[in-house]
Coordinates of C-alpha atoms in Angstrom, one line a residue:
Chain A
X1 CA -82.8 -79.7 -23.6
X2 CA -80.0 -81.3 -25.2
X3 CA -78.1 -78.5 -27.4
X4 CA -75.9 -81.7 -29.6
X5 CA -79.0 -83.4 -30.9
X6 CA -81.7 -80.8 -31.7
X7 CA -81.3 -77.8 -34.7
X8 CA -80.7 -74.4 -34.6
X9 CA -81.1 -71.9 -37.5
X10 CA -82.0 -68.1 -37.6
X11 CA -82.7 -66.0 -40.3
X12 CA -81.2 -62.8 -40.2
X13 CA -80.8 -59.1 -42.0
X14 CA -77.2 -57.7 -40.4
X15 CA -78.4 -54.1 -39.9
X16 CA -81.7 -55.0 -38.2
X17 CA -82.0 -54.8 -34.5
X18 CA -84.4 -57.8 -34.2
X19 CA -81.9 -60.2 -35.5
X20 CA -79.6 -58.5 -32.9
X21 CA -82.1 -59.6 -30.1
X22 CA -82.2 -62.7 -31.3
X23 CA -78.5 -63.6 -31.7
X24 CA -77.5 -62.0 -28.4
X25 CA -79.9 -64.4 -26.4
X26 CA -78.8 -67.2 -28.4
X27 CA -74.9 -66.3 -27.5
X28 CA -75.8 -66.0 -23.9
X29 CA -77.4 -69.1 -23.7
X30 CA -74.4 -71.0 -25.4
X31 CA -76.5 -72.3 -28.3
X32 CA -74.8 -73.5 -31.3
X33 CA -76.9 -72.1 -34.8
X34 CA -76.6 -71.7 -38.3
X35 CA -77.1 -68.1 -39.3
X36 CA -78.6 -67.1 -42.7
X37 CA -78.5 -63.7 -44.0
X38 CA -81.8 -61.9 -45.5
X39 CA -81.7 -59.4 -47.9
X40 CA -84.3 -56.8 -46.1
X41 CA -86.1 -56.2 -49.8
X42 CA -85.9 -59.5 -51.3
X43 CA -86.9 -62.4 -48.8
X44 CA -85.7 -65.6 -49.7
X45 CA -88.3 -68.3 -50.2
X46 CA -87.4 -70.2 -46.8
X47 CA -88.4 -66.7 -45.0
X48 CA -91.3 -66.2 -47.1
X49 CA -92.7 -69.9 -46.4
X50 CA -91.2 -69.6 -42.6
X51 CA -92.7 -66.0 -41.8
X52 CA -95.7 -65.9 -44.4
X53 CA -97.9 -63.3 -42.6
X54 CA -95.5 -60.8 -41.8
X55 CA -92.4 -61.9 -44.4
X56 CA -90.0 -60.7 -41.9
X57 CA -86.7 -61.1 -40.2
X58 CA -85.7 -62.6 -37.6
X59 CA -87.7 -66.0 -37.7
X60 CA -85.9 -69.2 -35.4
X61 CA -86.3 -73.0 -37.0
X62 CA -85.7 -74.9 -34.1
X63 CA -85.6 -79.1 -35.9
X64 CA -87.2 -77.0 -38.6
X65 CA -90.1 -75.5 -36.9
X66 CA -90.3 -71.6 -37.1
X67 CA -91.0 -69.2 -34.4
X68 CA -91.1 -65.5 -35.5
X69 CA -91.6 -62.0 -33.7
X70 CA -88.5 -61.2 -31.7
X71 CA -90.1 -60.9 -28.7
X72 CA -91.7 -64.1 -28.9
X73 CA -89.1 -65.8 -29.7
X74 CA -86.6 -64.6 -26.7
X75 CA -89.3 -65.8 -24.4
X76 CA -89.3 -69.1 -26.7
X77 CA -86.0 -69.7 -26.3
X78 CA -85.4 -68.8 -23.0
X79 CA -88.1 -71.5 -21.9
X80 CA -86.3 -73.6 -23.9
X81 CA -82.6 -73.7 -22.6
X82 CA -83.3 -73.3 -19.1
X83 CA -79.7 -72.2 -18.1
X84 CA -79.1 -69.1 -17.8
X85 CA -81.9 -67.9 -17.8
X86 CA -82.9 -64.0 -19.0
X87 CA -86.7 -63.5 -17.8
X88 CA -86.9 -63.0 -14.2
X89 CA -89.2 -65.9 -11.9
X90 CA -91.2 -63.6 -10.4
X91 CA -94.6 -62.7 -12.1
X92 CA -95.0 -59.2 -11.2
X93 CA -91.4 -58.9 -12.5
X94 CA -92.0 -60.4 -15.5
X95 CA -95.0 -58.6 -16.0
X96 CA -92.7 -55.2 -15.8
X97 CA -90.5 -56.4 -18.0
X98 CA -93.0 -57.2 -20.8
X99 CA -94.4 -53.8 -20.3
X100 CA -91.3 -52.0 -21.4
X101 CA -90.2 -54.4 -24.1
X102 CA -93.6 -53.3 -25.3
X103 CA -92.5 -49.6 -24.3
X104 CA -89.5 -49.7 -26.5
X105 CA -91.1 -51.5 -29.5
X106 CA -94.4 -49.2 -29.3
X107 CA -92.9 -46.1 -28.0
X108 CA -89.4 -45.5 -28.1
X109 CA -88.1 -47.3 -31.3
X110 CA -90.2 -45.5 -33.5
X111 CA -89.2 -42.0 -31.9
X112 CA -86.1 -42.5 -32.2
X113 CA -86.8 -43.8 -36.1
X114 CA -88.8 -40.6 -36.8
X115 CA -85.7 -38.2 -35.8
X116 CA -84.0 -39.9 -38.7
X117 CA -86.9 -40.1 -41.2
X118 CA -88.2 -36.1 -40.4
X119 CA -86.5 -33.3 -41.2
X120 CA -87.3 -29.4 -39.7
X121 CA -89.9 -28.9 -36.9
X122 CA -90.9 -32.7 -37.7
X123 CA -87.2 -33.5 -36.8
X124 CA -87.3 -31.0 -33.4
X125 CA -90.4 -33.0 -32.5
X126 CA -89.2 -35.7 -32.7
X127 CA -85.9 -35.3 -30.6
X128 CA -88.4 -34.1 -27.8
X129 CA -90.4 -37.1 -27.9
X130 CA -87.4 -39.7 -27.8
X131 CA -86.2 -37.2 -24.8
X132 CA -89.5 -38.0 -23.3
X133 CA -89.2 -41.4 -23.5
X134 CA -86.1 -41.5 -22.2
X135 CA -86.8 -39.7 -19.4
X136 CA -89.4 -42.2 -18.2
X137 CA -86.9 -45.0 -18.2
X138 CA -84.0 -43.2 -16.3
X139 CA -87.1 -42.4 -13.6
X140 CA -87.4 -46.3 -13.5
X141 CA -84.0 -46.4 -13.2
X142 CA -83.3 -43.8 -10.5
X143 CA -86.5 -44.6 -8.4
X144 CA -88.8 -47.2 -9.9
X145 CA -88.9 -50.6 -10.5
X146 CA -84.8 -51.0 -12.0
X147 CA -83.6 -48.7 -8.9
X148 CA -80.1 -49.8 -8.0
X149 CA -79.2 -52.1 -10.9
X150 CA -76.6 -52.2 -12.9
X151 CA -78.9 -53.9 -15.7
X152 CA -82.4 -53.9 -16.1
X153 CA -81.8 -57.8 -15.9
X154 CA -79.9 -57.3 -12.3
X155 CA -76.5 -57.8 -11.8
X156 CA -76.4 -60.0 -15.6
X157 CA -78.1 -58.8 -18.7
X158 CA -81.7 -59.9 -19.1
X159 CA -84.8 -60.0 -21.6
X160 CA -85.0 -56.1 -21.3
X161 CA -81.3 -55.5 -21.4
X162 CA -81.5 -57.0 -25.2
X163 CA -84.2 -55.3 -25.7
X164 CA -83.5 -51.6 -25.1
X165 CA -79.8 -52.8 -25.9
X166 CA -80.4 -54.0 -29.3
X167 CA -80.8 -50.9 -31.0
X168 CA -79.6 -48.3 -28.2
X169 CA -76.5 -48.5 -30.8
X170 CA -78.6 -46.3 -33.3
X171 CA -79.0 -43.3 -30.7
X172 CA -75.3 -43.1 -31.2
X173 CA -75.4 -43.5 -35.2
X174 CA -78.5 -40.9 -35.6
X175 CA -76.7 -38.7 -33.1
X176 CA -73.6 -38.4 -35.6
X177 CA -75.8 -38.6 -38.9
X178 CA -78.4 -36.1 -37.6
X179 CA -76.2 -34.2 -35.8
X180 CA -79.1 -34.2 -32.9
X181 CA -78.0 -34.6 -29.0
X182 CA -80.2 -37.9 -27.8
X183 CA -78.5 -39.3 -25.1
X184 CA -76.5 -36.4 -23.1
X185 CA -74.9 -38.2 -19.8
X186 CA -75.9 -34.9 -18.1
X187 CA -79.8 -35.4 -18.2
X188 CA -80.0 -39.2 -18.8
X189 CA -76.8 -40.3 -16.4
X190 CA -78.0 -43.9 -15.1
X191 CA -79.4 -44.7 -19.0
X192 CA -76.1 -43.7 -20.8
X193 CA -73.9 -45.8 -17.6
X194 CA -76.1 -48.9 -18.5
X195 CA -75.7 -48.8 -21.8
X196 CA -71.8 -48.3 -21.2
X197 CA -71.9 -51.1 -19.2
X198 CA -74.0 -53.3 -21.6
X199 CA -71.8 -52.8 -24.8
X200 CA -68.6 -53.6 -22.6
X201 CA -70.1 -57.3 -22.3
X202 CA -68.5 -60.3 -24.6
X203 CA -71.3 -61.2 -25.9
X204 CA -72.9 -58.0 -26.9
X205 CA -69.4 -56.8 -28.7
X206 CA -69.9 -60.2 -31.1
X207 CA -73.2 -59.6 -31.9
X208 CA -73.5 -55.4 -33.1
X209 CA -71.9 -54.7 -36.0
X210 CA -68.7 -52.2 -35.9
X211 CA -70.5 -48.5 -35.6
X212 CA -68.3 -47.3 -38.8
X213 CA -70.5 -50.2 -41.2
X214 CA -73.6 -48.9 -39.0
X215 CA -72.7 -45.9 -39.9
X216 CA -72.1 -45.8 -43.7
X217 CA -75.4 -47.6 -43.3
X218 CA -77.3 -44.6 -41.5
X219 CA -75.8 -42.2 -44.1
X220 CA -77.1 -44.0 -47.0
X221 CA -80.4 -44.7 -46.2
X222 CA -80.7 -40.8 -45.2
X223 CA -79.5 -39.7 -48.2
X224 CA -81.8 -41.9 -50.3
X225 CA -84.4 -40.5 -48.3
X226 CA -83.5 -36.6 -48.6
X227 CA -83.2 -37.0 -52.5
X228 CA -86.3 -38.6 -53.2
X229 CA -88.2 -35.6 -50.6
X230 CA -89.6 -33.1 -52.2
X231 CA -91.0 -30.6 -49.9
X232 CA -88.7 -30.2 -47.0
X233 CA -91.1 -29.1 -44.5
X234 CA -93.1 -32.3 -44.2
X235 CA -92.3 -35.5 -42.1
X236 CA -91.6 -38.8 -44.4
X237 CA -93.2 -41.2 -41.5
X238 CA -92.2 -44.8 -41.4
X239 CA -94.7 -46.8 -41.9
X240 CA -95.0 -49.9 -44.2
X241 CA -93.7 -50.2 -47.5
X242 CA -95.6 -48.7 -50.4
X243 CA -98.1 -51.8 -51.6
X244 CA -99.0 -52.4 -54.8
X245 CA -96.7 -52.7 -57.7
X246 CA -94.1 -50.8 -58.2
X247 CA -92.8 -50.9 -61.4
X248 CA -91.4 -47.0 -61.2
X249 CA -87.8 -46.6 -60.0
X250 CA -89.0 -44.1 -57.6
X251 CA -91.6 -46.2 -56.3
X252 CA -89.0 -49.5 -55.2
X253 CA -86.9 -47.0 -53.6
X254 CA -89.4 -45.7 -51.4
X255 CA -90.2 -49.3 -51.0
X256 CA -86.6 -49.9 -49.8
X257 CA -86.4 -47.4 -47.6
X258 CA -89.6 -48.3 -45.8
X259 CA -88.2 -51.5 -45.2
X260 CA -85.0 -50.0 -44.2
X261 CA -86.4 -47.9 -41.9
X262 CA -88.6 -50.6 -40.0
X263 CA -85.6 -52.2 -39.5
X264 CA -83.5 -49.6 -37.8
X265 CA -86.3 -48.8 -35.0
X266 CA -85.1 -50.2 -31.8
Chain B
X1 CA -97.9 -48.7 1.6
X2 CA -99.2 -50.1 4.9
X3 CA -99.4 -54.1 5.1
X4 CA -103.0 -55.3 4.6
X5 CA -104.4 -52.0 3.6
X6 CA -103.5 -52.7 -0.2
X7 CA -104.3 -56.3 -0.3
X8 CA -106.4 -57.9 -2.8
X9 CA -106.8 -57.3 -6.9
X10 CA -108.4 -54.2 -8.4
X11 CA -109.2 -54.1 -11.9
X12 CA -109.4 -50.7 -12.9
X13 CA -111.5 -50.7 -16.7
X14 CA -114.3 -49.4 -18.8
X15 CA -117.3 -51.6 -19.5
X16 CA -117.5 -51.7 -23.3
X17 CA -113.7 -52.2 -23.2
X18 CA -112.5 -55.3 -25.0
X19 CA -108.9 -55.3 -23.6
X20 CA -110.6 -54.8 -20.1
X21 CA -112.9 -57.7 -21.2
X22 CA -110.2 -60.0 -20.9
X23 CA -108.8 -59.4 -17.9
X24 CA -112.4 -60.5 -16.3
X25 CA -112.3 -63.8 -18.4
X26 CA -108.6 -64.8 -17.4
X27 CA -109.5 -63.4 -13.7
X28 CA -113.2 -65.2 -13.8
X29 CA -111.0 -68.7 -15.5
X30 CA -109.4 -68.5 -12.3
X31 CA -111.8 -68.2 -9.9
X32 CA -110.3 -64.9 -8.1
X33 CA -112.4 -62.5 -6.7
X34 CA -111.6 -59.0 -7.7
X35 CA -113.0 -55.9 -7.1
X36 CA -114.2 -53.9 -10.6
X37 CA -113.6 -50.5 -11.0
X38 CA -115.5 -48.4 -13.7
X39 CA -113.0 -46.0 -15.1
X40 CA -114.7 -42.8 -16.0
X41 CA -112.5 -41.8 -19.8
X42 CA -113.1 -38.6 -19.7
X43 CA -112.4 -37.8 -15.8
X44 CA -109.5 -40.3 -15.3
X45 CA -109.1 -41.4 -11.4
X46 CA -106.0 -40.2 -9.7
X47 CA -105.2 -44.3 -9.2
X48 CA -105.5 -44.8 -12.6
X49 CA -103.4 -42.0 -13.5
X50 CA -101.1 -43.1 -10.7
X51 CA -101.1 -46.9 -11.1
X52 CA -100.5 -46.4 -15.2
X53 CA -98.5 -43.1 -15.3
X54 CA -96.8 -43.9 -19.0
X55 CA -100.1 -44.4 -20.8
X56 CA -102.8 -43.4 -18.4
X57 CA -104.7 -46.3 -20.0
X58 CA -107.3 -49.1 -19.2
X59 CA -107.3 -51.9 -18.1
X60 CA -104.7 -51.8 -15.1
X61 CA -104.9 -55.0 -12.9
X62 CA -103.6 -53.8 -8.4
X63 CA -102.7 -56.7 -7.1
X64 CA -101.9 -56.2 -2.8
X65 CA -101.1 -52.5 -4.0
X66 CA -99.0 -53.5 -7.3
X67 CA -100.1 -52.1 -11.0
X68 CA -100.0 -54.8 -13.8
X69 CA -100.8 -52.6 -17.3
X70 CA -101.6 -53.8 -20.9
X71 CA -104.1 -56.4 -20.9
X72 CA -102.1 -59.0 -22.6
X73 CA -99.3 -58.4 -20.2
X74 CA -102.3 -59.2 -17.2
X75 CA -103.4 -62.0 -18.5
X76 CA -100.0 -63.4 -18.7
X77 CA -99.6 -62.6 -15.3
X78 CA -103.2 -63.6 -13.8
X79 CA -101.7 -67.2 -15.3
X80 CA -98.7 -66.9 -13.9
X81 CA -99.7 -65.9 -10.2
X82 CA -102.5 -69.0 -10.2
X83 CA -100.5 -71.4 -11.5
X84 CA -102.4 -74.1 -9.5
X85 CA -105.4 -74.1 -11.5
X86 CA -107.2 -73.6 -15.1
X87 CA -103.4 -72.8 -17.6
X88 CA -104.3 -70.1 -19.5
X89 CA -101.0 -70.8 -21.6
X90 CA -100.2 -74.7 -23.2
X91 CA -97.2 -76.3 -21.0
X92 CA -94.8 -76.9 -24.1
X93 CA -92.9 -73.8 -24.9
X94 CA -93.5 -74.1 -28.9
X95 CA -97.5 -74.4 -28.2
X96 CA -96.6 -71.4 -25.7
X97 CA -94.3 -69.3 -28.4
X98 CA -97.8 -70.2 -31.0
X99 CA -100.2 -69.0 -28.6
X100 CA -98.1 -65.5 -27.4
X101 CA -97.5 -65.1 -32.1
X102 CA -101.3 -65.3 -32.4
X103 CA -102.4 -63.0 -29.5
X104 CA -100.1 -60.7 -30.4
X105 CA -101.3 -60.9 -34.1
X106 CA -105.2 -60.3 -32.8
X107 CA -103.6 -57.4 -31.0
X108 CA -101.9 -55.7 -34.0
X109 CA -104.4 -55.9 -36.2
X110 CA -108.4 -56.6 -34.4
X111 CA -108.9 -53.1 -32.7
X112 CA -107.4 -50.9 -35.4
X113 CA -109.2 -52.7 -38.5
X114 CA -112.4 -52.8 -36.7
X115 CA -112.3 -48.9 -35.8
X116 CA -112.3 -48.5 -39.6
X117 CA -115.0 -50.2 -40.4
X118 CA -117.3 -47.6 -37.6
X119 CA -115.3 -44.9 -38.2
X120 CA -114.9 -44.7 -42.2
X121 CA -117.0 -44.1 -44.9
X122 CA -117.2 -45.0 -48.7
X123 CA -114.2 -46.1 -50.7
X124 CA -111.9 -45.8 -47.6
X125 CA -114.5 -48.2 -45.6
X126 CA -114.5 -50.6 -48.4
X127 CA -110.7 -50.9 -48.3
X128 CA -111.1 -51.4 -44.5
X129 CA -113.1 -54.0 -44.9
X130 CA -111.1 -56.2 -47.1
X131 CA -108.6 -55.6 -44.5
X132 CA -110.7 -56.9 -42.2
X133 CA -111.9 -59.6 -44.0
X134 CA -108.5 -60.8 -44.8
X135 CA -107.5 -61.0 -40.7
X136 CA -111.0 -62.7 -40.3
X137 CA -109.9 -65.2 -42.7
X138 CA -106.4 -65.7 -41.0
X139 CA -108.0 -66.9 -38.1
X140 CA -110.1 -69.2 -39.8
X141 CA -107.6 -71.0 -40.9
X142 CA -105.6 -70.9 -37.7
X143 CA -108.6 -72.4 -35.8
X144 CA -109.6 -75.2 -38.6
X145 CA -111.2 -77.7 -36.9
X146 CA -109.8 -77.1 -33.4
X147 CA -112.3 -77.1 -30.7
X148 CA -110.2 -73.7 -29.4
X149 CA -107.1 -71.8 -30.8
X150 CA -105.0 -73.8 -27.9
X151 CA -106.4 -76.7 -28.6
X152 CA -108.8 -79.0 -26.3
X153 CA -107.9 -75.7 -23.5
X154 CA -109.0 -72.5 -23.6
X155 CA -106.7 -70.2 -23.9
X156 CA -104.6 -66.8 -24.6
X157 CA -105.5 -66.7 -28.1
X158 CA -109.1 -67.4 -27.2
X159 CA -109.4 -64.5 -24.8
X160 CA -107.5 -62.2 -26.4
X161 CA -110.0 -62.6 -29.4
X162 CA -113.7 -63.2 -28.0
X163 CA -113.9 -59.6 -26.7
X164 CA -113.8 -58.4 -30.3
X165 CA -116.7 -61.1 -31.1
X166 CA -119.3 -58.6 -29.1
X167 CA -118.6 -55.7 -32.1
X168 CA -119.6 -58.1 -34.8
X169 CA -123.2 -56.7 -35.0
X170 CA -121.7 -53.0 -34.5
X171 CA -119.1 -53.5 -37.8
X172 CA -122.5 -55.5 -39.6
X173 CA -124.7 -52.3 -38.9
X174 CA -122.0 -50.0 -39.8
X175 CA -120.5 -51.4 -42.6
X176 CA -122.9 -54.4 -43.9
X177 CA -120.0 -56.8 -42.8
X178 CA -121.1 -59.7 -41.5
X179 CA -117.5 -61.9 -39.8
X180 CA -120.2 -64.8 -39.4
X181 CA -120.7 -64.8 -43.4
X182 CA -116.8 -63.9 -44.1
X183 CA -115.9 -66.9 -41.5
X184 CA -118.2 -69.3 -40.9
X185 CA -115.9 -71.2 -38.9
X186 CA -115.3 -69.4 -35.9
X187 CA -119.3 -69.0 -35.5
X188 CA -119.1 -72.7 -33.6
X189 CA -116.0 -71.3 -32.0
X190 CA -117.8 -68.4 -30.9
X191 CA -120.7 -70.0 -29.5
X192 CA -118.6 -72.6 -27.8
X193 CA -116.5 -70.2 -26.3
X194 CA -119.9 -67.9 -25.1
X195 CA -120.9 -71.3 -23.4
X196 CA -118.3 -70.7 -21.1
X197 CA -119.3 -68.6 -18.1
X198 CA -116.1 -66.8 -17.6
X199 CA -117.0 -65.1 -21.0
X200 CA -120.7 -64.9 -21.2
X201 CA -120.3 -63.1 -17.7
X202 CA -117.6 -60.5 -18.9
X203 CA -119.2 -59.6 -22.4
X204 CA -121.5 -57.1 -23.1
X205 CA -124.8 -56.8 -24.8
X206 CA -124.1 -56.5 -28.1
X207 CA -126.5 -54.2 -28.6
X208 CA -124.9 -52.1 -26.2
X209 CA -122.0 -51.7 -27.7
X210 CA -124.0 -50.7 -30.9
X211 CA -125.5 -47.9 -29.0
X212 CA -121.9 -47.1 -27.7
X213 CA -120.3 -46.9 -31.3
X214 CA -123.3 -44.8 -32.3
X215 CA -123.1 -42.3 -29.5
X216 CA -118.8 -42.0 -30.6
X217 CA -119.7 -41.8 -34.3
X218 CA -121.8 -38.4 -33.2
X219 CA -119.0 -37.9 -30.7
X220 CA -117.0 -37.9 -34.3
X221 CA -119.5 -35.9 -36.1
X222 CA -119.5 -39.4 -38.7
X223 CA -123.0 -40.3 -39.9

């Protein structure tokens, strides 16, 4: 495909680990694009008429035409450019791969968003399930199907790599904020070396934001969320944003928040 | 694992399953033989719980010893190993990017809404079945007047939604929803797709799935 002739435009929130995906792929593949930012709770009207069923970020326009779900579009565009490319040839590999992209988005991602939306025993729980999940990927790691590599991807970062890595940032962030231990080197070594190893590339350094912004982020949105709690012993659960109108304060910030919150999962 | 002791595909499912249901169109598209495993739910085999340790779920394709989980994620791959004969996914990567959008969607949103409609009753059932309504609708207009989702080929999108087409009786009975009233234009779609034998083969009665959703609903203690 020729990279000078045809258009590239993504549509973006800078916080949200999708758009990460999304950009990282784009810089690997040496694509030149036009980035627009979203606000996460007021979509423009391109996103709205580019994403109209889900009204989300990230969406790709490639010569205008939109693709949207992250995973769909990494596959999209890496059967696009060719070069370099990020999904492995082989079909039982590939096959693997999808599995735990699905793992992280259906599994993972929203443990790890629950220890920052719970609080008490909700919180505890939650800490033990993201320790559960991690726990099956350092067994792929140590003796499964990733045994020996240095990425999921091989010896360069693949479609997984992004994946997990696009958001692995926010065990970090939660681990501060929370004050929870999610990644100790001591029970997950080979997961906490990759993701060493995948935040030292070029690439991924230029694409997640500095931790101190993610940070101040992270802090807001928790303290939003512990002030508008009232009982302290239930679990807030992400989920989607309150529907219906919402014409009380209290009811838009709860609407923020969920939208916030969907957009920190991993 | 010993050469030659592994070899061929094993589809380890449950008959009434929908996800399971398209693995046997995409396998049966193909022309591969297979050999079908009925997965007991309730008294899980030690190869299932071996060959799909992270969800312990159906449908789980072996192929010469190796487990392929999810059924979207086999179906994916049954095109991918065959690439010789009947594409299950359009050649251009924007028709592909549509098709994998769209399954996905039918994922996310057929199995969960239709469990509502069974599984609930009075105000929350009639919320459900806007809900469903509204994906019905979605689809509608994503078909229009196409002969299949893909196009002139049948496809991802196709299989990943005619299992669910077997339920429609099962969510009229339940919940006085009829999909063929709410959208009249998949009915030629359904029947065109139900032509084929790779599908009329690997649905069920739908009948017997009524009697199955009535045997969970006491299961549930729902009346």
């Amino acid at each position: 495909m020729d990279r000078s002739s045809s258009s590239l435009k993504f549509l973006g929130s800078w916080a949200d680990s999708h758009t990460h995906r999304v950009r990282l792929a784009l810089e690997l593949k040496g694509l030149v694009f036009e980035y627009q930012e979203e606000d996460s709770v007021d979509p423009s009207p391109a996103l709205l008429l580019h994403s109209p069923i889900y009204k989300k970020v990230p969406a790709l326009l490639h010569d205008g035409r939109p693709v949207v779900e992250s995973l769909v579009i990494l596959q999209y565009i890496d059967e696009t450019w060719t070069d370099n490319p990020i999904m492995p040839a082989d079909p039982f590999e590939r096959a693997i791969v999808r599995f735990w992209c699905h793992f992280a988005d259906d599994k993972l991602g929203p443990a790890v968003g629950l220890v920052f939306s719970s609080v008490g025993e909700g919180q505890k729980a939650a800490v033990d399930q993201v320790h559960e999940n991690l726990q099956l990927l350092e067994r792929e790691l140590r003796e499964g199907a990733f045994k020996g590599r240095r990425f999921f991807g091989g010896d360069n970062i693949g479609l997984l790599d992004i994946v997990l890595g696009c958001g692995s940032y926010w065990l970090a962030v939660f681990e501060e904020v929370m004050e929870v231990k999610l990644v100790d080197p001591d029970t997950f070594p080979l997961f906490h070396a990759w993701l060493r190893d995948f935040e030292e590339q070029k690439e991924v350094k230029e694409t997640i934001p500095p931790i101190d912004k993610l940070l101040e982020y992270a802090r807001g949105i928790r303290q939003m969320m512990l002030s508008l709690s009232t009982d302290t012993t239930t679990t807030p659960t992400i989920g989607a944003p309150a529907t219906g109108n919402t014409t009380s304060n209290n009811d838009a910030a709860v609407e923020e928040i969920g939208l916030l919150q969907e957009s920190l999962v991993l | 694992m010993a050469e030659g002791e592994n070899k061929g595909l094993v589809l380890l499912d449950f008959w009434v399953s929908p996800f399971g249901q398209r693995c046997r169109i995409a396998l049966a598209e193909k022309g591969v033989e297979y050999e079908y495993r009925e997965e007991n739910l309730r008294d899980k085999s030690p190869l299932l719980l071996k060959s799909n340790p992270v969800h312990k779920k159906i449908p789980v394709l072996i192929h010469d010893g190796k487990p392929v989980c999810e059924s979207l994620i086999i179906v994916q791959y049954i095109d991918e190993a065959w690439p010789d004969r009947a594409p299950l996914l359009p050649a251009d990567s924007y028709a592909r990017a549509q098709a994998r959008f769209w399954a996905d969607l039918v994922d996310k949103k057929m199995y969960e809404s239709g469990t509502k409609l069974w599984k609930l009753k009075g105000e929350a059932q009639e919320e459900a079945k806007k809900e469903f309504i509204e994906i019905l609708k979605l689809l509608e207009g994503e078909l229009g007047d196409k002969k299949y989702f893909g196009g002139d080929t049948f496809g991802l999108v196709d299989i990943a939604l005619v299992p669910f087409t077997a339920w429609f009786y099962s969510y009229e009975a339940c919940a006085n929803l009829s999909a063929e009233k709410e959208a009249p234009k998949l009915v030629p779609w359904v029947k065109r797709c139900r032509e084929r034998e790779s599908v009329s083969k690997s649905l069920p009665d739908p009948l017997k799935v009524y009697e199955f959703v009535c045997f969970l609903k006491k299961v549930y203690g729902i009346e």
